[in-house]
mmCIF file of C-alpha atoms in Angstrom:
data_model
loop_
_atom_site.group_PDB
_atom_site.id
_atom_site.type_symbol
_atom_site.label_atom_id
_atom_site.label_comp_id
_atom_site.label_asym_id
_atom_site.label_seq_id
_atom_site.Cartn_x
_atom_site.Cartn_y
_atom_site.Cartn_z
ATOM 1 C CA UNK A 2 -22.351 -127.463 -241.539
ATOM 2 C CA UNK A 3 -21.521 -126.773 -245.173
ATOM 3 C CA UNK A 4 -20.177 -128.731 -248.121
ATOM 4 C CA UNK A 5 -16.868 -126.992 -248.741
ATOM 5 C CA UNK A 6 -14.287 -127.604 -251.470
ATOM 6 C CA UNK A 7 -10.674 -126.750 -250.810
ATOM 7 C CA UNK A 8 -8.749 -126.365 -254.062
ATOM 8 C CA UNK A 9 -5.068 -127.102 -253.449
ATOM 9 C CA UNK A 10 -3.397 -129.816 -251.406
ATOM 10 C CA UNK A 11 -0.198 -128.115 -250.356
ATOM 11 C CA UNK A 12 0.441 -126.988 -246.762
ATOM 12 C CA UNK A 13 -2.018 -124.145 -247.040
ATOM 13 C CA UNK A 14 -4.823 -126.212 -248.585
ATOM 14 C CA UNK A 15 -4.425 -129.233 -246.315
ATOM 15 C CA UNK A 16 -4.244 -126.979 -243.270
ATOM 16 C CA UNK A 17 -7.397 -125.168 -244.410
ATOM 17 C CA UNK A 18 -9.148 -128.541 -244.834
ATOM 18 C CA UNK A 19 -8.128 -129.530 -241.332
ATOM 19 C CA UNK A 20 -9.445 -126.399 -239.601
ATOM 20 C CA UNK A 21 -12.705 -126.545 -241.563
ATOM 21 C CA UNK A 22 -13.248 -130.241 -240.870
ATOM 22 C CA UNK A 23 -12.508 -129.694 -237.177
ATOM 23 C CA UNK A 24 -15.225 -126.997 -237.242
ATOM 24 C CA UNK A 25 -17.737 -129.542 -238.442
ATOM 25 C CA UNK A 26 -17.876 -128.887 -242.183
ATOM 26 C CA UNK A 27 -17.960 -131.589 -244.875
ATOM 27 C CA UNK A 28 -14.735 -131.026 -246.770
ATOM 28 C CA UNK A 29 -13.554 -132.170 -250.215
ATOM 29 C CA UNK A 30 -9.814 -131.634 -250.944
ATOM 30 C CA UNK A 31 -8.980 -131.166 -254.632
ATOM 31 C CA UNK A 32 -5.617 -131.023 -256.378
ATOM 32 C CA UNK A 33 -4.280 -131.543 -259.874
ATOM 33 C CA UNK A 34 -1.419 -133.661 -258.483
ATOM 34 C CA UNK A 35 -1.804 -137.296 -257.568
ATOM 35 C CA UNK A 36 -0.901 -136.827 -253.903
ATOM 36 C CA UNK A 37 -0.789 -133.963 -251.378
ATOM 37 C CA UNK A 38 2.284 -131.782 -250.901
ATOM 38 C CA UNK A 39 3.923 -132.236 -254.281
ATOM 39 C CA UNK A 40 4.530 -128.624 -255.482
ATOM 40 C CA UNK A 41 5.828 -125.724 -253.393
ATOM 41 C CA UNK A 42 5.521 -127.830 -250.216
ATOM 42 C CA UNK A 43 7.646 -130.715 -251.521
ATOM 43 C CA UNK A 44 11.174 -129.372 -250.888
ATOM 44 C CA UNK A 45 10.965 -126.163 -248.971
ATOM 45 C CA UNK A 46 13.411 -125.144 -246.252
ATOM 46 C CA UNK A 47 11.347 -126.989 -243.586
ATOM 47 C CA UNK A 48 11.739 -124.077 -241.142
ATOM 48 C CA UNK A 49 8.751 -122.932 -239.115
ATOM 49 C CA UNK A 50 9.946 -119.373 -238.703
ATOM 50 C CA UNK A 51 7.665 -117.938 -236.001
ATOM 51 C CA UNK A 52 9.937 -114.941 -235.432
ATOM 52 C CA UNK A 53 11.068 -114.424 -239.042
ATOM 53 C CA UNK A 54 8.179 -112.972 -241.081
ATOM 54 C CA UNK A 55 10.250 -110.336 -242.789
ATOM 55 C CA UNK A 56 8.633 -109.073 -246.022
ATOM 56 C CA UNK A 57 10.755 -109.563 -249.154
ATOM 57 C CA UNK A 58 10.317 -105.946 -250.308
ATOM 58 C CA UNK A 59 12.636 -104.027 -247.990
ATOM 59 C CA UNK A 60 15.163 -101.193 -247.903
ATOM 60 C CA UNK A 61 17.986 -103.714 -247.790
ATOM 61 C CA UNK A 62 16.783 -105.454 -250.937
ATOM 62 C CA UNK A 63 16.375 -102.171 -252.730
ATOM 63 C CA UNK A 64 19.952 -101.286 -251.970
ATOM 64 C CA UNK A 65 20.990 -104.514 -253.650
ATOM 65 C CA UNK A 66 18.656 -103.933 -256.632
ATOM 66 C CA UNK A 67 21.338 -102.649 -259.061
ATOM 67 C CA UNK A 68 23.386 -105.833 -258.505
ATOM 68 C CA UNK A 69 20.257 -107.954 -258.901
ATOM 69 C CA UNK A 70 19.264 -106.197 -262.121
ATOM 70 C CA UNK A 71 22.770 -106.635 -263.541
ATOM 71 C CA UNK A 72 22.816 -110.336 -262.558
ATOM 72 C CA UNK A 73 25.612 -109.928 -260.004
ATOM 73 C CA UNK A 74 23.652 -111.154 -256.983
ATOM 74 C CA UNK A 75 23.984 -114.953 -256.727
ATOM 75 C CA UNK A 76 20.874 -115.305 -254.521
ATOM 76 C CA UNK A 77 18.348 -113.269 -256.568
ATOM 77 C CA UNK A 78 17.561 -113.264 -260.243
ATOM 78 C CA UNK A 79 14.905 -111.468 -262.234
ATOM 79 C CA UNK A 80 13.705 -112.729 -265.644
ATOM 80 C CA UNK A 81 12.241 -109.677 -267.379
ATOM 81 C CA UNK A 82 8.874 -110.279 -268.954
ATOM 82 C CA UNK A 83 6.758 -108.314 -271.487
ATOM 83 C CA UNK A 84 3.701 -108.729 -269.317
ATOM 84 C CA UNK A 85 1.604 -105.891 -267.843
ATOM 85 C CA UNK A 86 0.972 -107.964 -264.695
ATOM 86 C CA UNK A 87 4.720 -108.353 -264.223
ATOM 87 C CA UNK A 88 5.226 -104.574 -264.494
ATOM 88 C CA UNK A 89 2.407 -103.801 -262.114
ATOM 89 C CA UNK A 90 3.676 -106.406 -259.632
ATOM 90 C CA UNK A 91 7.212 -104.883 -259.789
ATOM 91 C CA UNK A 92 5.966 -101.342 -259.246
ATOM 92 C CA UNK A 93 3.845 -102.441 -256.269
ATOM 93 C CA UNK A 94 6.854 -104.359 -254.901
ATOM 94 C CA UNK A 95 8.972 -101.182 -255.026
ATOM 95 C CA UNK A 96 6.153 -99.279 -253.307
ATOM 96 C CA UNK A 97 6.328 -101.755 -250.425
ATOM 97 C CA UNK A 98 10.043 -101.417 -249.905
ATOM 98 C CA UNK A 99 10.312 -98.207 -247.807
ATOM 99 C CA UNK A 100 11.070 -98.900 -244.156
ATOM 100 C CA UNK A 101 7.696 -97.953 -242.683
ATOM 101 C CA UNK A 102 5.797 -100.026 -245.213
ATOM 102 C CA UNK A 103 8.193 -102.944 -244.832
ATOM 103 C CA UNK A 104 7.729 -103.005 -241.076
ATOM 104 C CA UNK A 105 3.924 -102.765 -241.371
ATOM 105 C CA UNK A 106 3.917 -105.726 -243.770
ATOM 106 C CA UNK A 107 6.351 -107.669 -241.547
ATOM 107 C CA UNK A 108 4.260 -107.018 -238.454
ATOM 108 C CA UNK A 109 1.116 -108.302 -240.197
ATOM 109 C CA UNK A 110 2.968 -111.479 -241.228
ATOM 110 C CA UNK A 111 4.330 -111.993 -237.688
ATOM 111 C CA UNK A 112 0.766 -111.798 -236.307
ATOM 112 C CA UNK A 113 -0.309 -114.478 -238.769
ATOM 113 C CA UNK A 114 2.716 -116.607 -237.788
ATOM 114 C CA UNK A 115 1.679 -116.327 -234.142
ATOM 115 C CA UNK A 116 -1.766 -117.617 -235.039
ATOM 116 C CA UNK A 117 -0.170 -120.530 -236.892
ATOM 117 C CA UNK A 118 1.931 -121.335 -233.862
ATOM 118 C CA UNK A 119 -1.164 -121.604 -231.687
ATOM 119 C CA UNK A 120 -3.043 -123.724 -234.220
ATOM 120 C CA UNK A 121 -0.051 -126.049 -234.598
ATOM 121 C CA UNK A 122 0.101 -126.559 -230.856
ATOM 122 C CA UNK A 123 -3.596 -127.602 -230.933
ATOM 123 C CA UNK A 124 -3.000 -129.941 -233.909
ATOM 124 C CA UNK A 125 -0.095 -131.682 -232.177
ATOM 125 C CA UNK A 126 -2.339 -132.371 -229.185
ATOM 126 C CA UNK A 127 -5.282 -133.629 -231.262
ATOM 127 C CA UNK A 128 -3.480 -135.742 -233.825
ATOM 128 C CA UNK A 129 -0.661 -138.261 -233.786
ATOM 129 C CA UNK A 130 0.628 -137.438 -237.301
ATOM 130 C CA UNK A 131 4.368 -137.717 -237.885
ATOM 131 C CA UNK A 132 6.287 -135.204 -239.983
ATOM 132 C CA UNK A 133 9.723 -134.943 -238.264
ATOM 133 C CA UNK A 134 8.533 -131.977 -236.257
ATOM 134 C CA UNK A 135 10.883 -130.639 -233.557
ATOM 135 C CA UNK A 136 11.771 -127.435 -231.733
ATOM 136 C CA UNK A 137 15.187 -126.853 -233.319
ATOM 137 C CA UNK A 138 15.843 -123.126 -232.833
ATOM 138 C CA UNK A 139 17.393 -121.060 -235.564
ATOM 139 C CA UNK A 140 20.663 -119.187 -236.072
ATOM 140 C CA UNK A 141 20.752 -116.317 -238.563
ATOM 141 C CA UNK A 142 24.436 -115.872 -239.658
ATOM 142 C CA UNK A 143 25.548 -112.376 -240.691
ATOM 143 C CA UNK A 144 28.621 -112.100 -242.837
ATOM 144 C CA UNK A 145 29.654 -108.544 -242.052
ATOM 145 C CA UNK A 146 29.551 -106.235 -239.024
ATOM 146 C CA UNK A 147 27.413 -103.548 -240.721
ATOM 147 C CA UNK A 148 24.512 -105.846 -241.582
ATOM 148 C CA UNK A 149 24.691 -107.446 -238.095
ATOM 149 C CA UNK A 150 24.512 -104.018 -236.420
ATOM 150 C CA UNK A 151 21.578 -103.039 -238.662
ATOM 151 C CA UNK A 152 19.739 -106.214 -237.582
ATOM 152 C CA UNK A 153 19.552 -104.950 -233.995
ATOM 153 C CA UNK A 154 16.733 -102.527 -234.779
ATOM 154 C CA UNK A 155 14.521 -105.346 -236.116
ATOM 155 C CA UNK A 156 15.515 -107.673 -233.259
ATOM 156 C CA UNK A 157 14.581 -105.053 -230.684
ATOM 157 C CA UNK A 158 11.263 -104.478 -232.358
ATOM 158 C CA UNK A 159 10.489 -108.201 -232.434
ATOM 159 C CA UNK A 160 11.420 -108.622 -228.792
ATOM 160 C CA UNK A 161 8.749 -106.008 -227.901
ATOM 161 C CA UNK A 162 6.286 -108.410 -229.535
ATOM 162 C CA UNK A 163 7.316 -111.171 -227.077
ATOM 163 C CA UNK A 164 9.407 -112.888 -229.716
ATOM 164 C CA UNK A 165 12.667 -114.236 -228.256
ATOM 165 C CA UNK A 166 15.631 -113.201 -230.434
ATOM 166 C CA UNK A 167 19.159 -112.787 -229.149
ATOM 167 C CA UNK A 168 22.240 -111.070 -230.614
ATOM 168 C CA UNK A 169 25.301 -113.340 -230.249
ATOM 169 C CA UNK A 170 28.924 -113.375 -231.266
ATOM 170 C CA UNK A 171 30.314 -116.351 -233.201
ATOM 171 C CA UNK A 172 31.888 -117.990 -230.160
ATOM 172 C CA UNK A 173 28.602 -118.105 -228.247
ATOM 173 C CA UNK A 174 26.759 -119.379 -231.342
ATOM 174 C CA UNK A 175 29.340 -122.202 -231.657
ATOM 175 C CA UNK A 176 28.470 -123.284 -228.116
ATOM 176 C CA UNK A 177 24.832 -123.599 -229.152
ATOM 177 C CA UNK A 178 25.664 -125.307 -232.452
ATOM 178 C CA UNK A 179 29.167 -126.889 -232.430
ATOM 179 C CA UNK A 180 28.935 -127.570 -236.192
ATOM 180 C CA UNK A 181 29.503 -123.846 -236.766
ATOM 181 C CA UNK A 182 33.142 -124.394 -235.861
ATOM 182 C CA UNK A 183 33.509 -125.997 -239.254
ATOM 183 C CA UNK A 184 31.432 -123.335 -241.061
ATOM 184 C CA UNK A 185 33.727 -121.756 -243.674
ATOM 185 C CA UNK A 186 31.649 -118.669 -244.297
ATOM 186 C CA UNK A 187 32.167 -115.325 -242.689
ATOM 187 C CA UNK A 188 30.232 -114.863 -239.410
ATOM 188 C CA UNK A 189 30.411 -111.396 -237.948
ATOM 189 C CA UNK A 190 27.464 -111.987 -235.627
ATOM 190 C CA UNK A 191 24.448 -114.243 -235.141
ATOM 191 C CA UNK A 192 20.770 -113.731 -234.300
ATOM 192 C CA UNK A 193 19.514 -116.683 -232.319
ATOM 193 C CA UNK A 194 15.805 -117.592 -232.152
ATOM 194 C CA UNK A 195 15.441 -120.490 -229.730
ATOM 195 C CA UNK A 196 11.636 -120.870 -230.263
ATOM 196 C CA UNK A 197 11.646 -121.561 -233.995
ATOM 197 C CA UNK A 198 10.800 -125.107 -235.128
ATOM 198 C CA UNK A 199 10.976 -127.241 -238.245
ATOM 199 C CA UNK A 200 9.185 -130.108 -239.904
ATOM 200 C CA UNK A 201 8.746 -131.896 -243.214
ATOM 201 C CA UNK A 202 5.977 -129.999 -244.982
ATOM 202 C CA UNK A 203 5.341 -132.712 -247.591
ATOM 203 C CA UNK A 204 5.092 -135.437 -244.946
ATOM 204 C CA UNK A 205 2.731 -133.137 -242.990
ATOM 205 C CA UNK A 206 0.431 -132.814 -246.036
ATOM 206 C CA UNK A 207 0.302 -136.597 -246.585
ATOM 207 C CA UNK A 208 -0.157 -137.541 -242.960
ATOM 208 C CA UNK A 209 -2.772 -134.880 -242.221
ATOM 209 C CA UNK A 210 -4.729 -135.781 -245.325
ATOM 210 C CA UNK A 211 -4.825 -139.412 -244.196
ATOM 211 C CA UNK A 212 -5.928 -138.274 -240.767
ATOM 212 C CA UNK A 213 -8.728 -136.125 -242.193
ATOM 213 C CA UNK A 214 -10.023 -138.958 -244.392
ATOM 214 C CA UNK A 215 -9.948 -141.425 -241.476
ATOM 215 C CA UNK A 216 -11.238 -139.221 -238.663
ATOM 216 C CA UNK A 217 -13.471 -136.684 -240.462
ATOM 217 C CA UNK A 218 -14.603 -138.523 -243.593
ATOM 218 C CA UNK A 219 -12.951 -135.940 -245.863
ATOM 219 C CA UNK A 220 -13.246 -136.733 -249.567
ATOM 220 C CA UNK A 221 -10.176 -136.318 -251.778
ATOM 221 C CA UNK A 222 -10.192 -135.625 -255.513
ATOM 222 C CA UNK A 223 -6.512 -135.887 -256.462
ATOM 223 C CA UNK A 224 -5.282 -135.839 -260.023
ATOM 224 C CA UNK A 225 -8.257 -133.610 -261.004
ATOM 225 C CA UNK A 226 -7.643 -130.186 -262.529
ATOM 226 C CA UNK A 227 -10.017 -127.352 -261.653
ATOM 227 C CA UNK A 228 -10.664 -124.984 -264.615
ATOM 228 C CA UNK A 229 -13.159 -122.571 -263.080
ATOM 229 C CA UNK A 230 -16.162 -121.831 -260.943
ATOM 230 C CA UNK A 231 -19.876 -121.886 -261.889
ATOM 231 C CA UNK A 232 -22.187 -119.363 -260.318
ATOM 232 C CA UNK A 233 -25.926 -118.984 -259.965
ATOM 233 C CA UNK A 234 -27.819 -115.949 -261.321
ATOM 234 C CA UNK A 235 -27.251 -114.161 -258.003
ATOM 235 C CA UNK A 236 -23.481 -114.464 -258.457
ATOM 236 C CA UNK A 237 -23.069 -117.088 -255.742
ATOM 237 C CA UNK A 238 -20.825 -120.097 -256.220
ATOM 238 C CA UNK A 239 -22.836 -123.198 -257.031
ATOM 239 C CA UNK A 240 -20.270 -125.589 -258.521
ATOM 240 C CA UNK A 241 -16.620 -126.193 -259.395
ATOM 241 C CA UNK A 242 -15.715 -126.906 -263.000
ATOM 242 C CA UNK A 243 -13.094 -129.470 -264.011
ATOM 243 C CA UNK A 244 -11.154 -130.179 -267.177
ATOM 244 C CA UNK A 245 -11.667 -133.921 -266.941
ATOM 245 C CA UNK A 246 -14.992 -134.589 -265.265
ATOM 246 C CA UNK A 247 -18.427 -133.115 -264.748
ATOM 247 C CA UNK A 248 -19.053 -130.174 -262.461
ATOM 248 C CA UNK A 249 -19.519 -130.788 -258.716
ATOM 249 C CA UNK A 250 -21.867 -128.691 -256.589
ATOM 250 C CA UNK A 251 -20.625 -127.107 -253.340
ATOM 251 C CA UNK A 252 -21.984 -124.636 -250.842
ATOM 252 C CA UNK A 253 -18.704 -122.686 -250.922
ATOM 253 C CA UNK A 254 -15.004 -123.175 -251.783
ATOM 254 C CA UNK A 255 -11.558 -122.019 -250.697
ATOM 255 C CA UNK A 256 -8.919 -121.424 -253.381
ATOM 256 C CA UNK A 257 -5.585 -122.443 -251.830
ATOM 257 C CA UNK A 258 -3.808 -123.535 -254.979
ATOM 258 C CA UNK A 259 -0.563 -121.652 -254.386
ATOM 259 C CA UNK A 260 1.322 -121.201 -257.686
ATOM 260 C CA UNK A 261 -1.705 -122.595 -259.553
ATOM 261 C CA UNK A 262 -4.011 -119.828 -258.474
ATOM 262 C CA UNK A 263 -3.090 -117.390 -261.315
ATOM 263 C CA UNK A 264 -4.260 -120.020 -263.822
ATOM 264 C CA UNK A 265 -7.782 -119.249 -262.578
ATOM 265 C CA UNK A 266 -7.419 -115.472 -262.814
ATOM 266 C CA UNK A 267 -10.276 -115.280 -265.333
ATOM 267 C CA UNK A 268 -12.580 -116.066 -262.371
ATOM 268 C CA UNK A 269 -10.333 -114.746 -259.632
ATOM 269 C CA UNK A 270 -8.721 -111.527 -260.755
ATOM 270 C CA UNK A 271 -7.057 -111.081 -257.365
ATOM 271 C CA UNK A 272 -4.692 -113.885 -258.312
ATOM 272 C CA UNK A 273 -3.072 -111.641 -260.895
ATOM 273 C CA UNK A 274 -1.314 -109.955 -257.964
ATOM 274 C CA UNK A 275 0.796 -113.136 -257.503
ATOM 275 C CA UNK A 276 4.164 -113.788 -259.179
ATOM 276 C CA UNK A 277 6.117 -117.061 -258.911
ATOM 277 C CA UNK A 278 9.425 -116.764 -257.023
ATOM 278 C CA UNK A 279 11.315 -119.937 -257.782
ATOM 279 C CA UNK A 280 13.522 -121.595 -255.219
ATOM 280 C CA UNK A 281 15.721 -124.696 -255.075
ATOM 281 C CA UNK A 282 16.720 -127.243 -252.521
ATOM 282 C CA UNK A 283 19.043 -130.220 -252.087
ATOM 283 C CA UNK A 284 18.391 -132.956 -249.573
ATOM 284 C CA UNK A 285 21.069 -135.502 -248.598
ATOM 285 C CA UNK A 286 21.431 -138.200 -245.962
ATOM 286 C CA UNK A 287 22.159 -136.739 -242.562
ATOM 287 C CA UNK A 288 25.904 -136.950 -241.793
ATOM 288 C CA UNK A 289 27.463 -137.379 -238.339
ATOM 289 C CA UNK A 290 28.131 -133.931 -236.883
ATOM 290 C CA UNK A 291 25.719 -132.073 -239.167
ATOM 291 C CA UNK A 292 24.051 -128.995 -237.598
ATOM 292 C CA UNK A 293 20.944 -129.785 -235.546
ATOM 293 C CA UNK A 294 19.963 -126.125 -235.084
ATOM 294 C CA UNK A 295 18.466 -124.592 -238.245
ATOM 295 C CA UNK A 296 20.862 -122.173 -239.973
ATOM 296 C CA UNK A 297 20.158 -119.275 -242.289
ATOM 297 C CA UNK A 298 23.135 -117.648 -244.062
ATOM 298 C CA UNK A 299 21.841 -114.091 -244.569
ATOM 299 C CA UNK A 300 24.501 -113.090 -247.161
ATOM 300 C CA UNK A 301 24.060 -116.224 -249.332
ATOM 301 C CA UNK A 302 20.317 -116.558 -248.689
ATOM 302 C CA UNK A 303 20.801 -120.258 -247.778
ATOM 303 C CA UNK A 304 18.723 -122.175 -245.202
ATOM 304 C CA UNK A 305 20.039 -125.423 -243.660
ATOM 305 C CA UNK A 306 17.861 -127.897 -241.702
ATOM 306 C CA UNK A 307 18.261 -131.414 -240.271
ATOM 307 C CA UNK A 308 14.906 -133.144 -241.022
ATOM 308 C CA UNK A 309 14.767 -136.572 -239.393
ATOM 309 C CA UNK A 310 17.593 -138.561 -241.036
ATOM 310 C CA UNK A 311 18.075 -136.031 -243.828
ATOM 311 C CA UNK A 312 19.811 -132.728 -244.208
ATOM 312 C CA UNK A 313 18.524 -130.025 -246.519
ATOM 313 C CA UNK A 314 19.811 -126.771 -247.956
ATOM 314 C CA UNK A 315 17.318 -124.476 -249.661
ATOM 315 C CA UNK A 316 17.663 -121.081 -251.210
ATOM 316 C CA UNK A 317 17.673 -118.678 -254.177
ATOM 317 C CA UNK A 318 14.850 -116.391 -255.215
ATOM 318 C CA UNK A 319 14.247 -116.234 -258.975
ATOM 319 C CA UNK A 320 11.356 -113.975 -260.114
ATOM 320 C CA UNK A 321 10.530 -115.883 -263.318
ATOM 321 C CA UNK A 322 7.640 -116.513 -265.648
ATOM 322 C CA UNK A 323 5.218 -119.125 -264.446
ATOM 323 C CA UNK A 324 6.184 -122.612 -265.538
ATOM 324 C CA UNK A 325 9.815 -121.636 -266.255
ATOM 325 C CA UNK A 326 10.925 -124.975 -264.836
ATOM 326 C CA UNK A 327 14.083 -126.353 -263.294
ATOM 327 C CA UNK A 328 17.268 -124.491 -264.197
ATOM 328 C CA UNK A 329 20.301 -126.724 -263.881
ATOM 329 C CA UNK A 330 22.619 -123.754 -263.681
ATOM 330 C CA UNK A 331 20.726 -122.209 -260.785
ATOM 331 C CA UNK A 332 20.688 -125.481 -258.919
ATOM 332 C CA UNK A 333 24.455 -125.774 -259.419
ATOM 333 C CA UNK A 334 24.780 -122.309 -257.969
ATOM 334 C CA UNK A 335 22.889 -123.470 -254.844
ATOM 335 C CA UNK A 336 25.074 -126.541 -254.486
ATOM 336 C CA UNK A 337 28.277 -124.532 -254.976
ATOM 337 C CA UNK A 338 27.249 -121.915 -252.441
ATOM 338 C CA UNK A 339 26.333 -124.586 -249.834
ATOM 339 C CA UNK A 340 29.634 -126.462 -250.510
ATOM 340 C CA UNK A 341 31.614 -123.323 -249.947
ATOM 341 C CA UNK A 342 30.477 -123.083 -246.349
ATOM 342 C CA UNK A 343 29.690 -126.744 -245.455
ATOM 343 C CA UNK A 344 32.026 -129.117 -247.282
ATOM 344 C CA UNK A 345 29.611 -132.008 -246.758
ATOM 345 C CA UNK A 346 27.856 -130.756 -249.929
ATOM 346 C CA UNK A 347 30.940 -131.030 -252.178
ATOM 347 C CA UNK A 348 30.239 -134.611 -253.318
ATOM 348 C CA UNK A 349 27.063 -135.595 -255.103
ATOM 349 C CA UNK A 350 25.617 -138.908 -253.953
ATOM 350 C CA UNK A 351 23.044 -141.397 -255.275
ATOM 351 C CA UNK A 352 20.656 -140.593 -252.393
ATOM 352 C CA UNK A 353 20.551 -136.839 -253.152
ATOM 353 C CA UNK A 354 17.073 -135.345 -253.745
ATOM 354 C CA UNK A 355 16.883 -132.180 -255.763
ATOM 355 C CA UNK A 356 13.836 -129.895 -255.968
ATOM 356 C CA UNK A 357 12.659 -126.654 -257.457
ATOM 357 C CA UNK A 358 9.338 -124.990 -256.919
ATOM 358 C CA UNK A 359 7.411 -121.763 -257.450
ATOM 359 C CA UNK A 360 6.535 -119.766 -254.315
ATOM 360 C CA UNK A 361 3.410 -117.625 -255.056
ATOM 361 C CA UNK A 362 4.375 -114.147 -253.812
ATOM 362 C CA UNK A 363 2.493 -110.852 -253.547
ATOM 363 C CA UNK A 364 4.259 -107.471 -253.765
ATOM 364 C CA UNK A 365 3.803 -106.977 -250.003
ATOM 365 C CA UNK A 366 4.605 -110.634 -249.073
ATOM 366 C CA UNK A 367 1.286 -110.662 -247.235
ATOM 367 C CA UNK A 368 -0.979 -113.506 -248.350
ATOM 368 C CA UNK A 369 -4.400 -112.756 -249.865
ATOM 369 C CA UNK A 370 -6.940 -114.081 -247.314
ATOM 370 C CA UNK A 371 -10.372 -112.733 -248.130
ATOM 371 C CA UNK A 372 -13.704 -113.438 -249.815
ATOM 372 C CA UNK A 373 -13.566 -113.247 -253.621
ATOM 373 C CA UNK A 374 -14.715 -109.910 -254.947
ATOM 374 C CA UNK A 375 -16.361 -111.542 -257.962
ATOM 375 C CA UNK A 376 -17.915 -114.791 -256.708
ATOM 376 C CA UNK A 377 -19.890 -114.981 -253.481
ATOM 377 C CA UNK A 378 -19.109 -118.145 -251.557
ATOM 378 C CA UNK A 379 -15.559 -118.348 -252.868
ATOM 379 C CA UNK A 380 -12.739 -117.533 -250.428
ATOM 380 C CA UNK A 381 -9.096 -116.904 -251.211
ATOM 381 C CA UNK A 382 -6.093 -118.194 -249.257
ATOM 382 C CA UNK A 383 -3.215 -117.606 -251.668
ATOM 383 C CA UNK A 384 0.080 -115.742 -252.097
ATOM 384 C CA UNK A 385 2.109 -116.957 -249.123
ATOM 385 C CA UNK A 386 5.447 -116.725 -250.848
ATOM 386 C CA UNK A 387 8.394 -118.275 -249.040
ATOM 387 C CA UNK A 388 6.460 -118.471 -245.746
ATOM 388 C CA UNK A 389 3.659 -120.824 -246.724
ATOM 389 C CA UNK A 390 4.814 -123.509 -244.249
ATOM 390 C CA UNK A 391 5.059 -120.971 -241.429
ATOM 391 C CA UNK A 392 1.712 -119.254 -242.171
ATOM 392 C CA UNK A 393 -0.439 -122.193 -243.299
ATOM 393 C CA UNK A 394 -2.412 -122.908 -240.118
ATOM 394 C CA UNK A 395 -2.897 -119.267 -239.152
ATOM 395 C CA UNK A 396 -4.199 -118.601 -242.658
ATOM 396 C CA UNK A 397 -6.526 -121.560 -242.341
ATOM 397 C CA UNK A 398 -7.928 -120.231 -239.086
ATOM 398 C CA UNK A 399 -8.638 -116.826 -240.690
ATOM 399 C CA UNK A 400 -10.438 -118.388 -243.651
ATOM 400 C CA UNK A 401 -12.540 -120.515 -241.309
ATOM 401 C CA UNK A 402 -13.449 -117.408 -239.350
ATOM 402 C CA UNK A 403 -14.511 -115.672 -242.603
ATOM 403 C CA UNK A 404 -16.689 -118.561 -243.588
ATOM 404 C CA UNK A 405 -18.230 -118.582 -240.108
ATOM 405 C CA UNK A 406 -19.306 -115.022 -240.761
#
């Protein structure tokens, strides 16, 4: 049994704390925010995409790169930065785009998603936490015949991995989700994944933290900002340093701070391989007849999900400088795109919830799960990009295995 600090209380950090506490460790959960699940976990697409672990750097994205660079792609935007780390990240991103490299990265992510799925099944048996979890299935909507035909190669590959994906026409998809009859976007074909699920990531973070405090005696230090790590003469971690309180000694620590990890790159140079990819979401009260199956509009890069009594659309991928903040124009683009296909989003209401967050992304889209190269006793669980919710528990299991030796 060890005294372990987990830095970061988003889905990855809270999941890591859960697996470590279940293994018998004394865990302290630390976050700069006042409650768990307030940053990238607060308004994500809610989809647990067990069969969709596709790396962002891909041949398809590269074909669209000229339009992205010229600002003509509504879903992607790049803010150019005079920063060597930005240039290095971009070059590594391009190096990961060829088909063979893309599939290798995607296969690794799918393996991690499978581990997450197994861990979540165990969590649902062990705990009674509530986070609007349900097996919803997912429909990927393709707007043109060429992209739908091209999807077959990936679907066939995934089916050989025992992932259930099905190629459907629009009429069959409308039988599965009748709300598609009102969908005003082009649908040339649909990939259906019946085994995908969804849940409220922020509610998961809050409920699981409460469970850990009650059942495992976990300590929380919320509203405390970590500024570094103190080491002994042998280079081993001995304490965590804070901006607003004295150091605290720990046997080891896990950095799971998501978009906050690069702020600690002076101690953790691996975090320089992460760039923020900003996304947006809009959550409204669930209307009668809203889709119950999760939807992803491939052309518009929009994800729709019914979460309890709410309905959320999430999307956009803006490669920006850290801390760029909420862009009203980009949020309006999200709302306009959603309204063009589902008219329920045309009218703004007083109960709307808007969100924007930075998804910490590596050039390969694979998270960094490894011991720190610089500090013994420090472990990294960072860089999950847009799949943090899907990969959180599998990543937690891998970190726990590393700590176990």
